[in-house]
GROMACS .gro file of C-alpha atoms in nm:
model
  117
    1MET     CA    1  -6.405  -1.511   1.457
    2SER     CA    2  -6.200  -1.663   1.182
    3LEU     CA    3  -6.339  -1.676   0.833
    4ASN     CA    4  -6.345  -2.056   0.837
    5SER     CA    5  -6.569  -2.042   1.157
    6ARG     CA    6  -6.797  -1.795   0.996
    7ILE     CA    7  -6.838  -2.014   0.686
    8ILE     CA    8  -6.904  -2.319   0.890
    9THR     CA    9  -7.145  -2.125   1.105
   10ALA     CA   10  -7.332  -1.980   0.803
   11LEU     CA   11  -7.365  -2.330   0.631
   12GLU     CA   12  -7.470  -2.528   0.963
   13PRO     CA   13  -7.839  -2.523   0.883
   14MET     CA   14  -7.777  -2.708   0.563
   15LYS     CA   15  -7.630  -3.006   0.741
   16LEU     CA   16  -7.363  -3.016   0.490
   17LYS     CA   17  -7.036  -3.195   0.569
   18VAL     CA   18  -6.761  -2.934   0.586
   19THR     CA   19  -6.400  -2.985   0.630
   20VAL     CA   20  -6.071  -2.797   0.628
   21SER     CA   21  -5.800  -2.882   0.368
   22GLU     CA   22  -5.915  -3.242   0.339
   23HIS     CA   23  -6.172  -3.478   0.182
   24PRO     CA   24  -6.393  -3.629   0.452
   25VAL     CA   25  -6.273  -3.980   0.382
   26ASN     CA   26  -6.366  -4.142   0.723
   27ASP     CA   27  -6.674  -4.103   0.940
   28GLU     CA   28  -6.650  -4.074   1.326
   29GLU     CA   29  -6.593  -4.449   1.354
   30GLY     CA   30  -6.309  -4.443   1.103
   31LYS     CA   31  -6.500  -4.601   0.816
   32PRO     CA   32  -6.461  -4.494   0.461
   33GLN     CA   33  -6.750  -4.261   0.347
   34GLN     CA   34  -6.869  -4.112   0.008
   35PRO     CA   35  -7.122  -3.840   0.117
   36ASP     CA   36  -7.336  -3.730  -0.170
   37THR     CA   37  -7.237  -3.363  -0.101
   38PHE     CA   38  -6.960  -3.205   0.093
   39LEU     CA   39  -6.755  -2.890   0.099
   40VAL     CA   40  -6.378  -2.840   0.155
   41ILE     CA   41  -6.245  -2.503   0.279
   42ILE     CA   42  -5.901  -2.452   0.135
   43PRO     CA   43  -5.716  -2.173   0.305
   44GLY     CA   44  -5.571  -1.903   0.075
   45THR     CA   45  -5.431  -1.555   0.203
   46ASP     CA   46  -5.425  -1.374   0.531
   47ASP     CA   47  -5.332  -1.008   0.475
   48PHE     CA   48  -5.304  -0.696   0.645
   49PRO     CA   49  -5.382  -0.438   0.363
   50VAL     CA   50  -5.426  -0.134   0.593
   51CYS     CA   51  -5.174  -0.026   0.855
   52ALA     CA   52  -5.135   0.274   1.092
   53ASP     CA   53  -4.854   0.346   1.319
   54ASP     CA   54  -4.676   0.036   1.202
   55ARG     CA   55  -4.975  -0.178   1.319
   56PRO     CA   56  -5.228  -0.369   1.103
   57ILE     CA   57  -5.592  -0.226   1.143
   58VAL     CA   58  -5.757  -0.430   0.872
   59GLU     CA   59  -5.714  -0.797   0.822
   60THR     CA   60  -5.830  -0.988   0.524
   61GLU     CA   61  -5.881  -1.348   0.483
   62GLU     CA   62  -5.933  -1.548   0.161
   63VAL     CA   63  -6.036  -1.905   0.114
   64GLU     CA   64  -6.156  -2.133  -0.171
   65LEU     CA   65  -6.458  -2.340  -0.110
   66ALA     CA   66  -6.472  -2.670  -0.315
   67LEU     CA   67  -6.826  -2.803  -0.342
   68TYR     CA   68  -6.853  -3.172  -0.429
   69CYS     CA   69  -7.215  -3.256  -0.516
   70LYS     CA   70  -7.370  -3.590  -0.671
   71GLY     CA   71  -7.708  -3.428  -0.716
   72ASN     CA   72  -7.839  -3.090  -0.819
   73TYR     CA   73  -7.527  -2.856  -0.758
   74LEU     CA   74  -7.728  -2.544  -0.887
   75ARG     CA   75  -7.958  -2.578  -0.588
   76MET     CA   76  -7.662  -2.620  -0.352
   77ARG     CA   77  -7.483  -2.340  -0.514
   78ASP     CA   78  -7.765  -2.084  -0.484
   79GLU     CA   79  -7.824  -2.177  -0.122
   80ILE     CA   80  -7.467  -2.150  -0.035
   81THR     CA   81  -7.438  -1.820  -0.210
   82THR     CA   82  -7.745  -1.686  -0.014
   83ARG     CA   83  -7.618  -1.799   0.320
   84LEU     CA   84  -7.259  -1.681   0.268
   85LEU     CA   85  -7.381  -1.333   0.156
   86ASP     CA   86  -7.638  -1.319   0.454
   87ALA     CA   87  -7.337  -1.374   0.687
   88ASP     CA   88  -7.147  -1.076   0.544
   89ILE     CA   89  -6.908  -1.293   0.357
   90THR     CA   90  -6.780  -1.157   0.027
   91ILE     CA   91  -6.797  -1.392  -0.273
   92THR     CA   92  -6.533  -1.289  -0.527
   93SER     CA   93  -6.576  -1.556  -0.773
   94ARG     CA   94  -6.781  -1.875  -0.871
   95LYS     CA   95  -6.719  -2.123  -1.111
   96TYR     CA   96  -6.799  -2.476  -1.226
   97MET     CA   97  -6.476  -2.688  -1.253
   98GLU     CA   98  -6.588  -3.025  -1.401
   99PHE     CA   99  -6.790  -3.338  -1.363
  100GLU     CA  100  -6.566  -3.596  -1.222
  101LYS     CA  101  -6.653  -3.927  -1.418
  102GLU     CA  102  -6.486  -4.156  -1.164
  103THR     CA  103  -6.663  -4.030  -0.859
  104LYS     CA  104  -6.971  -3.891  -1.022
  105TYR     CA  105  -6.923  -3.549  -0.828
  106HIS     CA  106  -6.985  -3.212  -0.979
  107HIS     CA  107  -6.710  -2.986  -0.868
  108TYR     CA  108  -6.798  -2.618  -0.794
  109ILE     CA  109  -6.570  -2.340  -0.658
  110PHE     CA  110  -6.637  -2.036  -0.449
  111GLU     CA  111  -6.369  -1.795  -0.386
  112VAL     CA  112  -6.456  -1.590  -0.074
  113MET     CA  113  -6.306  -1.315   0.142
  114GLY     CA  114  -6.378  -1.178   0.493
  115ILE     CA  115  -6.255  -0.869   0.635
  116SER     CA  116  -6.213  -0.790   1.004
  117GLU     CA  117  -6.104  -0.470   1.185
   0.00000   0.00000   0.00000
């Protein structure tokens, strides 16, 4: 299972809008939306750090998760952290980016990594 799929599955109980590489600008009917909270998965690296007999035996995937939240981002941060760690997804970094005055979103970043053999 890809890291993106593992993240989406881990966060599914939160009913959080999760997209890959794009802001969720339209709903299912094509109407513009501004959800109070959403998460964007931004692909990073796919690597083969361990090889044997000219074949990769370990694959690592790294992505950045951009959380946008109009409410209590600390509660969201903590729940996302717990769910990712419980799904055996490694969090390598967490950081608060900014409060976006125009949109009223808190912007918080998780850098995560998954390993498969």
